[in-house]
Short mmCIF file of C-alpha atoms in Angstrom, two decimals:
data_model
loop_
_atom_site.label_atom_id
_atom_site.label_comp_id
_atom_site.label_asym_id
_atom_site.label_seq_id
_atom_site.Cartn_x
_atom_site.Cartn_y
_atom_site.Cartn_z
CA UNK R 22 5.98 151.78 72.45
CA UNK R 23 7.33 152.95 75.79
CA UNK R 24 10.06 155.56 75.10
CA UNK R 25 10.87 156.27 78.73
CA UNK R 26 14.72 156.26 79.03
CA UNK R 27 14.50 154.73 82.47
CA UNK R 28 13.02 151.54 81.02
CA UNK R 29 15.83 151.15 78.41
CA UNK R 30 18.58 148.65 79.27
CA UNK R 31 21.71 148.14 77.13
CA UNK R 32 22.71 144.61 76.07
CA UNK R 33 25.98 144.89 78.02
CA UNK R 34 24.20 145.54 81.30
CA UNK R 35 21.74 142.66 81.06
CA UNK R 36 22.25 139.85 83.57
CA UNK R 37 21.53 136.18 83.01
CA UNK R 38 18.16 134.92 84.08
CA UNK R 39 19.68 132.29 86.38
CA UNK R 40 21.26 134.93 88.60
CA UNK R 41 17.94 135.65 90.34
CA UNK R 42 19.57 136.21 93.71
CA UNK R 43 21.52 139.17 92.35
CA UNK R 44 18.64 140.69 90.30
CA UNK R 45 16.50 143.31 92.18
CA UNK R 46 12.84 142.40 92.75
CA UNK R 47 10.26 144.13 90.61
CA UNK R 48 8.19 146.61 92.49
CA UNK R 49 4.49 146.23 92.92
CA UNK R 50 2.56 147.58 89.97
CA UNK R 51 1.95 151.19 90.36
CA UNK R 52 4.89 151.86 92.76
CA UNK R 53 8.54 152.86 92.01
CA UNK R 54 11.23 150.33 93.15
CA UNK R 55 13.78 151.33 95.78
CA UNK R 56 16.88 150.55 93.70
CA UNK R 57 19.53 152.18 95.92
CA UNK R 58 18.83 150.06 99.00
CA UNK R 59 18.57 146.87 96.96
CA UNK R 60 21.92 147.54 95.22
CA UNK R 61 23.62 148.11 98.54
CA UNK R 62 22.19 144.86 99.89
CA UNK R 63 23.37 142.87 96.81
CA UNK R 64 26.87 144.36 97.02
CA UNK R 65 27.11 143.42 100.69
CA UNK R 66 26.03 139.84 99.90
CA UNK R 67 28.67 139.48 97.19
CA UNK R 68 31.44 140.81 99.47
CA UNK R 69 30.45 138.34 102.20
CA UNK R 70 30.45 135.47 99.69
CA UNK R 71 33.95 136.35 98.37
CA UNK R 72 35.32 136.66 101.89
CA UNK R 73 33.95 133.21 102.72
CA UNK R 74 35.58 131.74 99.61
CA UNK R 75 38.96 133.25 100.58
CA UNK R 76 38.75 131.81 104.11
CA UNK R 77 37.75 128.37 102.74
CA UNK R 78 40.62 128.38 100.21
CA UNK R 79 43.10 129.42 102.90
CA UNK R 80 41.96 126.59 105.18
CA UNK R 81 42.25 124.05 102.37
CA UNK R 82 45.73 125.20 101.37
CA UNK R 83 46.90 124.98 104.96
CA UNK R 84 45.60 121.40 105.18
CA UNK R 85 47.48 120.43 101.98
CA UNK R 86 44.54 120.43 99.62
CA UNK R 87 44.61 121.80 96.09
CA UNK R 88 41.85 123.98 94.80
CA UNK R 89 40.88 125.73 91.60
CA UNK R 90 39.04 128.95 90.97
CA UNK R 91 36.28 127.22 89.06
CA UNK R 92 34.90 129.08 86.06
CA UNK R 93 35.61 132.54 87.45
CA UNK R 94 37.63 134.84 85.21
CA UNK R 95 39.33 136.55 88.13
CA UNK R 96 41.46 134.90 90.80
CA UNK R 97 41.56 135.99 94.35
CA UNK R 98 44.98 136.57 95.86
CA UNK R 99 48.33 135.42 94.41
CA UNK R 100 48.03 132.10 92.49
CA UNK R 101 50.51 129.34 93.50
CA UNK R 102 52.12 127.19 90.74
CA UNK R 103 50.85 123.60 90.64
CA UNK R 104 53.49 120.88 90.28
CA UNK R 105 52.90 118.23 87.57
CA UNK R 106 52.72 114.82 89.16
CA UNK R 107 54.67 112.09 87.27
CA UNK R 108 54.42 108.30 87.58
CA UNK R 109 58.10 107.60 86.72
CA UNK R 110 59.99 105.74 89.40
CA UNK R 111 63.72 106.23 89.99
CA UNK R 112 64.37 102.96 88.17
CA UNK R 113 62.42 104.23 85.15
CA UNK R 114 64.37 107.48 85.15
CA UNK R 115 67.69 105.58 85.25
CA UNK R 116 66.51 103.33 82.42
CA UNK R 117 65.55 106.31 80.27
CA UNK R 118 68.88 107.99 81.03
CA UNK R 119 70.81 104.86 80.00
CA UNK R 120 68.81 104.65 76.78
CA UNK R 121 69.58 108.25 75.93
CA UNK R 122 73.28 107.81 76.69
CA UNK R 123 73.42 104.68 74.55
CA UNK R 124 71.70 106.44 71.67
CA UNK R 125 74.15 109.35 71.88
CA UNK R 126 77.17 106.99 71.91
CA UNK R 127 75.90 105.05 68.92
CA UNK R 128 75.21 108.25 67.00
CA UNK R 129 78.69 109.61 67.69
CA UNK R 130 80.31 106.28 66.81
CA UNK R 131 78.38 106.10 63.56
CA UNK R 132 79.22 109.70 62.72
CA UNK R 133 82.95 109.17 63.31
CA UNK R 134 82.89 105.96 61.30
CA UNK R 135 81.10 107.62 58.36
CA UNK R 136 83.74 110.35 58.30
CA UNK R 137 86.62 107.85 58.30
CA UNK R 138 85.52 105.25 55.74
CA UNK R 139 84.39 105.22 52.13
CA UNK R 140 82.44 102.57 50.24
CA UNK R 141 84.41 100.79 47.52
CA UNK R 142 83.09 98.53 44.78
CA UNK R 143 85.60 96.32 43.07
CA UNK R 144 86.40 92.74 42.18
CA UNK R 145 85.93 89.65 44.29
CA UNK R 146 88.30 88.78 47.11
CA UNK R 147 91.10 86.99 45.23
CA UNK R 148 92.66 85.63 48.40
CA UNK R 149 89.42 83.94 49.44
CA UNK R 150 88.88 82.60 45.93
CA UNK R 151 92.38 81.08 45.97
CA UNK R 152 91.69 79.35 49.31
CA UNK R 153 88.42 77.92 47.98
CA UNK R 154 90.02 76.59 44.79
CA UNK R 155 92.95 75.05 46.68
CA UNK R 156 90.66 73.20 49.08
CA UNK R 157 88.42 71.97 46.24
CA UNK R 158 91.45 70.66 44.37
CA UNK R 159 92.89 68.92 47.44
CA UNK R 160 89.47 67.55 48.31
CA UNK R 161 88.96 66.04 44.86
CA UNK R 162 92.36 64.31 44.99
CA UNK R 163 91.61 62.94 48.46
CA UNK R 164 88.16 61.70 47.39
CA UNK R 165 89.77 59.70 44.58
CA UNK R 166 92.38 58.24 46.92
CA UNK R 167 89.82 57.31 49.58
CA UNK R 168 87.08 56.02 47.28
CA UNK R 169 88.69 53.83 44.64
CA UNK R 170 89.05 50.74 46.90
CA UNK R 171 85.34 50.90 47.65
CA UNK R 172 84.48 51.45 43.98
CA UNK R 173 86.52 48.37 43.02
CA UNK R 174 84.81 46.28 45.68
CA UNK R 175 81.42 47.37 44.33
CA UNK R 176 82.42 46.51 40.73
CA UNK R 177 81.62 49.99 39.41
CA UNK R 178 85.12 50.94 38.30
CA UNK R 179 87.86 52.65 40.28
CA UNK R 180 86.94 56.10 38.98
CA UNK R 181 83.22 55.91 39.72
CA UNK R 182 83.14 58.20 42.75
CA UNK R 183 85.63 60.74 41.43
CA UNK R 184 83.68 60.94 38.17
CA UNK R 185 80.51 61.76 40.07
CA UNK R 186 82.44 64.24 42.20
CA UNK R 187 83.67 65.94 39.02
CA UNK R 188 80.07 66.31 37.82
CA UNK R 189 79.07 67.84 41.13
CA UNK R 190 82.05 70.20 40.93
CA UNK R 191 81.04 71.41 37.46
CA UNK R 192 77.49 72.08 38.59
CA UNK R 193 78.83 73.71 41.74
CA UNK R 194 81.11 76.02 39.74
CA UNK R 195 78.15 77.13 37.62
CA UNK R 196 76.12 77.82 40.75
CA UNK R 197 79.02 79.69 42.35
CA UNK R 198 79.56 81.93 39.31
CA UNK R 199 75.85 82.73 39.11
CA UNK R 200 75.81 83.52 42.82
CA UNK R 201 78.76 85.88 42.36
CA UNK R 202 77.03 87.74 39.51
CA UNK R 203 73.76 88.21 41.40
CA UNK R 204 73.64 91.67 43.08
CA UNK R 205 73.73 91.63 46.85
CA UNK R 206 70.48 93.62 46.99
CA UNK R 207 68.69 90.66 45.46
CA UNK R 208 69.75 88.41 48.30
CA UNK R 209 68.49 90.95 50.78
CA UNK R 210 65.15 91.75 49.13
CA UNK R 211 64.08 88.48 47.56
CA UNK R 212 66.04 85.48 48.83
CA UNK R 213 65.58 85.11 52.63
CA UNK R 214 61.86 84.37 53.08
CA UNK R 215 61.37 82.20 49.93
CA UNK R 216 64.54 80.17 50.65
CA UNK R 217 63.49 79.62 54.26
CA UNK R 218 59.95 78.58 53.34
CA UNK R 219 61.12 76.21 50.57
CA UNK R 220 63.67 74.61 52.90
CA UNK R 221 61.01 74.09 55.56
CA UNK R 222 58.62 72.52 53.03
CA UNK R 223 61.34 70.15 51.80
CA UNK R 224 62.21 69.12 55.35
CA UNK R 225 58.56 68.26 55.95
CA UNK R 226 58.29 66.45 52.61
CA UNK R 227 61.36 64.32 53.30
CA UNK R 228 59.48 62.72 56.21
CA UNK R 229 56.93 61.26 53.77
CA UNK R 230 58.83 60.67 50.52
CA UNK R 231 62.42 60.83 51.74
CA UNK R 232 65.13 58.24 51.36
CA UNK R 233 66.65 56.84 54.53
CA UNK R 234 70.14 55.61 55.25
CA UNK R 235 70.14 53.61 58.46
CA UNK R 236 67.92 55.29 61.04
CA UNK R 237 68.09 58.77 59.53
CA UNK R 238 65.78 60.11 56.81
CA UNK R 239 67.76 62.88 55.14
CA UNK R 240 67.46 62.76 51.34
CA UNK R 241 64.69 63.49 48.89
CA UNK R 242 64.94 62.59 45.19
CA UNK R 243 64.32 65.51 42.82
CA UNK R 244 64.87 64.42 39.25
CA UNK R 245 68.32 62.83 38.88
CA UNK R 246 69.58 64.36 42.14
CA UNK R 247 69.29 63.30 45.76
CA UNK R 248 68.83 66.53 47.69
CA UNK R 249 69.55 66.85 51.38
CA UNK R 250 67.18 69.60 52.62
CA UNK R 251 69.12 70.15 55.84
CA UNK R 252 72.03 71.50 53.78
CA UNK R 253 69.71 73.98 52.10
CA UNK R 254 68.28 75.00 55.47
CA UNK R 255 71.73 76.05 56.72
CA UNK R 256 72.15 78.83 54.17
CA UNK R 257 68.43 79.67 54.30
CA UNK R 258 68.65 80.20 58.07
CA UNK R 259 71.71 82.44 57.62
CA UNK R 260 69.86 84.64 55.12
CA UNK R 261 66.68 84.73 57.21
CA UNK R 262 68.37 85.74 60.47
CA UNK R 263 70.48 88.36 58.68
CA UNK R 264 67.33 89.80 57.07
CA UNK R 265 65.49 89.92 60.40
CA UNK R 266 68.41 91.51 62.26
CA UNK R 267 68.67 94.34 59.74
CA UNK R 268 64.95 94.96 59.25
CA UNK R 269 64.20 95.09 62.98
CA UNK R 270 67.51 96.47 64.18
CA UNK R 271 65.89 99.37 66.02
CA UNK R 272 63.48 97.12 67.94
CA UNK R 273 66.29 94.72 68.85
CA UNK R 274 68.47 97.48 70.23
CA UNK R 275 65.71 98.91 72.45
CA UNK R 276 66.24 96.80 75.58
CA UNK R 277 64.36 98.97 78.10
CA UNK R 278 60.74 98.13 77.31
CA UNK R 279 60.33 94.93 79.27
CA UNK R 280 58.23 92.27 77.55
CA UNK R 281 58.19 94.22 74.28
CA UNK R 282 62.00 94.27 74.16
CA UNK R 283 62.20 90.58 75.02
CA UNK R 284 59.75 89.76 72.24
CA UNK R 285 61.70 91.56 69.48
CA UNK R 286 65.15 90.75 70.82
CA UNK R 287 64.68 87.08 71.68
CA UNK R 288 61.29 85.52 70.93
CA UNK R 289 60.93 86.25 67.22
CA UNK R 290 64.50 85.37 66.16
CA UNK R 291 64.46 82.27 68.36
CA UNK R 292 61.23 81.15 66.69
CA UNK R 293 63.00 81.38 63.32
CA UNK R 294 65.90 79.35 64.68
CA UNK R 295 63.66 76.90 66.54
CA UNK R 296 61.58 76.01 63.49
CA UNK R 297 64.74 75.20 61.53
CA UNK R 298 66.18 73.05 64.34
CA UNK R 299 62.95 71.15 64.96
CA UNK R 300 62.44 70.34 61.28
CA UNK R 301 66.00 69.03 60.98
CA UNK R 302 65.74 67.10 64.25
CA UNK R 303 62.51 65.26 63.38
CA UNK R 304 64.40 63.85 60.38
CA UNK R 305 66.68 62.16 62.95
CA UNK R 306 69.64 64.27 61.89
CA UNK R 307 71.17 65.16 65.25
CA UNK R 308 74.48 66.41 63.88
CA UNK R 309 72.69 68.68 61.39
CA UNK R 310 70.57 70.04 64.22
CA UNK R 311 73.67 70.83 66.27
CA UNK R 312 75.27 72.65 63.32
CA UNK R 313 72.10 74.64 62.54
CA UNK R 314 71.66 75.53 66.21
CA UNK R 315 75.27 76.70 66.58
CA UNK R 316 75.10 78.82 63.42
CA UNK R 317 71.92 80.52 64.61
CA UNK R 318 73.16 80.99 68.17
CA UNK R 319 76.37 82.76 67.15
CA UNK R 320 74.53 84.86 64.58
CA UNK R 321 72.01 86.03 67.18
CA UNK R 322 74.80 87.08 69.52
CA UNK R 323 76.42 89.12 66.75
CA UNK R 324 73.05 90.51 65.67
CA UNK R 325 72.60 92.19 69.06
CA UNK R 326 70.52 89.75 71.13
CA UNK R 327 71.08 90.17 74.85
CA UNK R 328 73.30 87.27 75.90
CA UNK R 329 71.69 86.62 79.30
CA UNK R 330 68.20 86.54 77.77
CA UNK R 331 69.43 84.33 74.96
CA UNK R 332 71.07 81.80 77.27
CA UNK R 333 68.06 81.78 79.59
CA UNK R 334 65.77 81.03 76.63
CA UNK R 335 67.82 78.80 74.31
CA UNK R 336 69.66 76.48 76.68
CA UNK R 337 66.62 75.00 78.50
CA UNK R 338 64.69 74.55 75.25
CA UNK R 339 67.69 72.96 73.49
CA UNK R 340 68.44 70.63 76.41
CA UNK R 341 64.80 69.56 76.65
CA UNK R 342 64.51 68.94 72.90
CA UNK R 343 67.68 66.84 72.76
CA UNK R 344 66.58 64.91 75.84
CA UNK R 345 63.22 64.07 74.23
CA UNK R 346 64.98 63.07 71.00
CA UNK R 347 67.36 60.74 72.83
CA UNK R 348 64.48 59.19 74.77
CA UNK R 349 62.54 58.50 71.57
CA UNK R 350 65.58 57.27 69.60
CA UNK R 351 67.55 54.62 71.54
CA UNK R 352 70.19 54.28 68.81
CA UNK R 353 71.27 57.91 69.35
CA UNK R 354 71.36 57.45 73.11
CA UNK R 355 73.45 54.31 72.65
CA UNK R 356 76.09 56.31 70.78
CA UNK R 357 76.49 58.61 73.77
CA UNK R 358 76.61 55.86 76.34
CA UNK R 359 79.05 53.87 74.21
CA UNK R 360 81.32 56.86 73.77
CA UNK R 361 81.47 57.45 77.52
CA UNK R 362 81.86 53.76 78.39
CA UNK R 363 85.49 52.85 78.92
CA UNK R 364 84.69 49.15 78.65
CA UNK R 365 82.89 49.36 75.32
CA UNK R 366 83.88 46.86 72.64
CA UNK R 367 86.30 48.64 70.32
CA UNK R 368 85.74 46.07 67.57
CA UNK R 369 81.96 46.32 67.64
CA UNK R 370 80.39 49.40 69.17
CA UNK R 371 83.40 51.67 68.60
CA UNK R 372 84.66 50.05 65.42
CA UNK R 373 84.58 53.13 63.14
CA UNK R 374 86.25 55.52 65.56
CA UNK R 375 88.82 52.87 66.49
CA UNK R 376 89.82 52.37 62.85
CA UNK R 377 89.95 56.16 62.45
CA UNK R 378 92.40 56.43 65.34
CA UNK R 379 94.51 53.65 63.81
CA UNK R 380 94.63 55.57 60.50
CA UNK R 381 95.62 58.86 62.11
CA UNK R 382 98.22 57.27 64.35
CA UNK R 383 99.82 55.19 61.62
CA UNK R 384 100.45 58.29 59.53
CA UNK R 385 103.28 59.40 61.78
CA UNK R 386 104.95 62.73 61.17
CA UNK R 387 105.06 62.83 57.37
CA UNK R 388 102.54 60.14 56.45
CA UNK R 389 102.72 57.04 54.26
CA UNK R 390 102.42 58.97 51.02
CA UNK R 391 99.55 59.82 48.73
CA UNK R 392 97.42 56.76 47.90
CA UNK R 393 99.23 54.54 50.44
CA UNK R 394 96.53 54.41 53.11
CA UNK R 395 95.73 50.91 54.35
CA UNK R 396 92.68 51.58 56.52
CA UNK R 397 90.61 52.56 53.48
CA UNK R 398 90.70 48.96 52.23
CA UNK R 399 87.56 47.81 53.99
CA UNK R 400 88.61 48.74 57.51
CA UNK R 401 87.52 52.36 57.70
CA UNK R 402 83.83 52.80 57.00
CA UNK R 403 82.76 55.84 54.94
CA UNK R 404 86.38 56.66 54.17
CA UNK R 405 85.39 59.01 51.32
CA UNK R 406 82.74 60.92 53.33
CA UNK R 407 82.66 61.16 57.13
CA UNK R 408 86.21 59.87 57.77
CA UNK R 409 88.10 61.40 54.89
CA UNK R 410 90.16 63.41 57.38
CA UNK R 411 91.52 60.11 58.74
CA UNK R 412 92.69 59.07 55.27
CA UNK R 413 94.30 62.49 54.81
CA UNK R 414 96.20 62.14 58.08
CA UNK R 415 97.31 58.58 57.30
CA UNK R 416 98.71 59.53 53.91
CA UNK R 417 100.16 62.99 54.77
CA UNK R 418 100.87 62.58 58.49
CA UNK R 419 100.93 65.11 61.26
CA UNK R 420 102.40 67.82 59.01
CA UNK R 421 99.58 67.36 56.53
CA UNK R 422 96.97 67.52 59.30
CA UNK R 423 98.44 70.80 60.59
CA UNK R 424 98.52 72.20 57.04
CA UNK R 425 94.85 71.33 56.52
CA UNK R 426 93.85 72.88 59.83
CA UNK R 427 95.78 76.05 58.94
CA UNK R 428 94.03 76.14 55.57
CA UNK R 429 90.64 76.11 57.27
CA UNK R 430 91.81 78.76 59.73
CA UNK R 431 92.87 80.95 56.80
CA UNK R 432 89.42 80.49 55.29
CA UNK R 433 87.73 81.48 58.55
CA UNK R 434 90.00 84.51 58.98
CA UNK R 435 89.38 85.73 55.44
CA UNK R 436 85.65 85.15 55.75
CA UNK R 437 85.50 87.27 58.88
CA UNK R 438 87.56 89.98 57.15
CA UNK R 439 84.93 90.07 54.40
CA UNK R 440 82.22 90.28 57.07
CA UNK R 441 83.94 93.20 58.82
CA UNK R 442 84.29 95.08 55.53
CA UNK R 443 80.67 94.49 54.51
CA UNK R 444 78.62 97.60 53.65
CA UNK R 445 75.59 96.84 55.83
CA UNK R 446 74.34 94.60 58.60
CA UNK R 447 72.66 92.06 56.31
CA UNK R 448 75.80 91.36 54.30
CA UNK R 449 77.94 91.36 57.43
CA UNK R 450 75.78 88.75 59.16
CA UNK R 451 75.46 86.68 55.98
CA UNK R 452 79.23 86.53 55.50
CA UNK R 453 79.68 85.73 59.19
CA UNK R 454 77.06 82.98 59.09
CA UNK R 455 78.51 81.28 55.99
CA UNK R 456 82.03 81.37 57.41
CA UNK R 457 80.87 80.10 60.79
CA UNK R 458 78.99 77.25 59.13
CA UNK R 459 82.14 76.00 57.38
CA UNK R 460 84.25 76.43 60.51
CA UNK R 461 81.83 74.59 62.83
CA UNK R 462 81.32 71.69 60.42
CA UNK R 463 85.06 71.25 59.81
CA UNK R 464 85.74 71.37 63.55
CA UNK R 465 83.09 68.72 64.34
CA UNK R 466 84.32 66.40 61.56
CA UNK R 467 87.90 66.55 62.79
CA UNK R 468 86.77 65.97 66.38
CA UNK R 469 84.76 62.90 65.36
CA UNK R 470 87.67 61.46 63.38
CA UNK R 471 90.01 62.06 66.33
CA UNK R 472 87.56 60.45 68.79
CA UNK R 473 87.18 63.70 70.73
CA UNK R 474 83.40 63.61 70.41
CA UNK R 475 80.98 60.80 69.52
CA UNK R 476 80.36 59.78 65.92
CA UNK R 477 77.63 62.08 64.52
CA UNK R 478 78.02 61.69 60.76
CA UNK R 479 79.41 65.14 59.88
CA UNK R 480 81.13 65.62 56.52
CA UNK R 481 84.25 67.72 55.95
CA UNK R 482 83.51 70.79 53.78
CA UNK R 483 85.31 70.89 50.39
CA UNK R 484 86.76 67.40 50.96
CA UNK R 485 84.02 64.85 51.57
CA UNK R 486 82.28 63.16 48.67
CA UNK R 487 78.78 64.49 48.12
CA UNK R 488 76.30 65.93 45.67
CA UNK R 489 73.79 68.39 47.13
CA UNK R 490 76.09 69.27 50.04
CA UNK R 491 78.92 70.26 47.67
CA UNK R 492 76.62 72.21 45.32
CA UNK R 493 74.98 74.12 48.17
CA UNK R 494 78.42 74.80 49.70
CA UNK R 495 79.70 76.27 46.45
CA UNK R 496 76.56 78.38 46.21
CA UNK R 497 77.40 79.73 49.67
CA UNK R 498 80.91 80.51 48.46
CA UNK R 499 79.40 82.44 45.55
CA UNK R 500 77.33 84.55 47.94
CA UNK R 501 80.40 85.16 50.11
CA UNK R 502 82.47 86.26 47.11
CA UNK R 503 79.61 88.46 45.89
CA UNK R 504 79.57 90.22 49.25
CA UNK R 505 83.33 90.72 49.02
CA UNK R 506 82.83 92.88 45.90
CA UNK R 507 81.39 95.71 48.02
CA UNK R 508 83.25 96.81 51.09
CA UNK R 509 84.41 99.80 53.12
CA UNK R 510 87.92 101.12 53.40
CA UNK R 511 89.54 103.88 55.39
CA UNK R 512 90.03 107.11 53.54
CA UNK R 513 93.53 107.42 54.97
CA UNK R 514 94.52 104.05 53.44
CA UNK R 515 93.17 105.07 50.02
CA UNK R 516 95.00 108.42 50.16
CA UNK R 517 98.19 106.64 51.18
CA UNK R 518 97.95 104.23 48.22
CA UNK R 519 97.35 107.12 45.81
CA UNK R 520 100.42 108.96 47.13
CA UNK R 521 102.52 105.82 46.72
CA UNK R 522 101.31 105.43 43.13
CA UNK R 523 102.19 109.05 42.35
CA UNK R 524 105.60 108.57 43.89
CA UNK R 525 106.14 105.40 41.85
CA UNK R 526 106.59 103.26 44.93
CA UNK R 527 103.60 101.01 44.45
#
């Protein structure tokens, strides 16, 4: 082994093999290398190379170029900070700023609201229950008054229709009580999707095995009952839209993501609404389609859908669908043209609405008295269903008509109060949808009877004779009353009531 110290090289001083230009050449065998001159030459080469790199970097920086030091561990000169390039445009920055401001406002509003209110669980809304019972009682009396002439003419006994109505009322009361006792969480977690799917299946089935009255195919026989699936679809749609609005509330509120926002805010909820409307419309139930569409439209506005997007999407589709329906169904188109024709035959094409106007006008201020209507004796068609409001006005007059309208307004007001006091978005939208359904249907029925709009075959809630419609309606009332059991109240109001109780002033 060679122990000469000059031939020993520490590991720290070894150079990589690829740096051959900086490694001194080995001397010829037998001669000693001239290390001092070679080291000076290598040092000079490195200094020249570094000077060239500095001049090149300076030229590039002056021309606006960016450069990096490569893999070197040491930088030459003072390093300049590199700005991070972003792709956000001014419009994107404003959109992000608006989103942040909106989020902050919503958080502060929610925080203030949580500090002010407290959740209360109590009994059902007694005021709403009283309104429901009053309208059911008045409706039953009116059904008897409007139906017994028809029952006599059909030789089924004068009390035939009121007896059936009483059976429907008993079943409806059972359904309403059960709906009140069911916890609200069950409606939220289990009811929406199954109810919507079952309603859609029944609407498809009614096209094949349904029972038709005139041109419309609306009823399907299930056991001893004739079920109208469009009535079931109304409450099913309310539950489904309320469920969607609460489950995807965050996605619906985010309106700054372009197509993604439009999809969650408009497309998906409109698909839910569109399926319901199409299935009702293909059963040739135009009035039911209008009611279902109005319920869904107002619910989507309250749920947080952007109004401009909603109008841009819904109105063209709705207009096109109704136009196709009228083109394929001449009888429906004839109703519109007859209604707008001033020269139409009032004793043929406009017979029903003409007799309805006669009934309302002959009632005068105070009416002819209960049971004294004359138009129900074979003149007014469907006096116990579609035109029961006309019989009411003829027997109780203008004062009775105003009282009935005020009763429905009280119902709508109390229903919206229950919606505003609801503990969450699902219950709020459900209460709003049920109340809106009753309000829209009552409004359309009164307009048809008063010849304000064309005859569309809309029944008056709580008053018109019917089986499945009345039972489903009372089920809706049970859900509404169940929601009223849980509500929010202001802490200041509760403290005030407690102080009044302590003072003995309550």
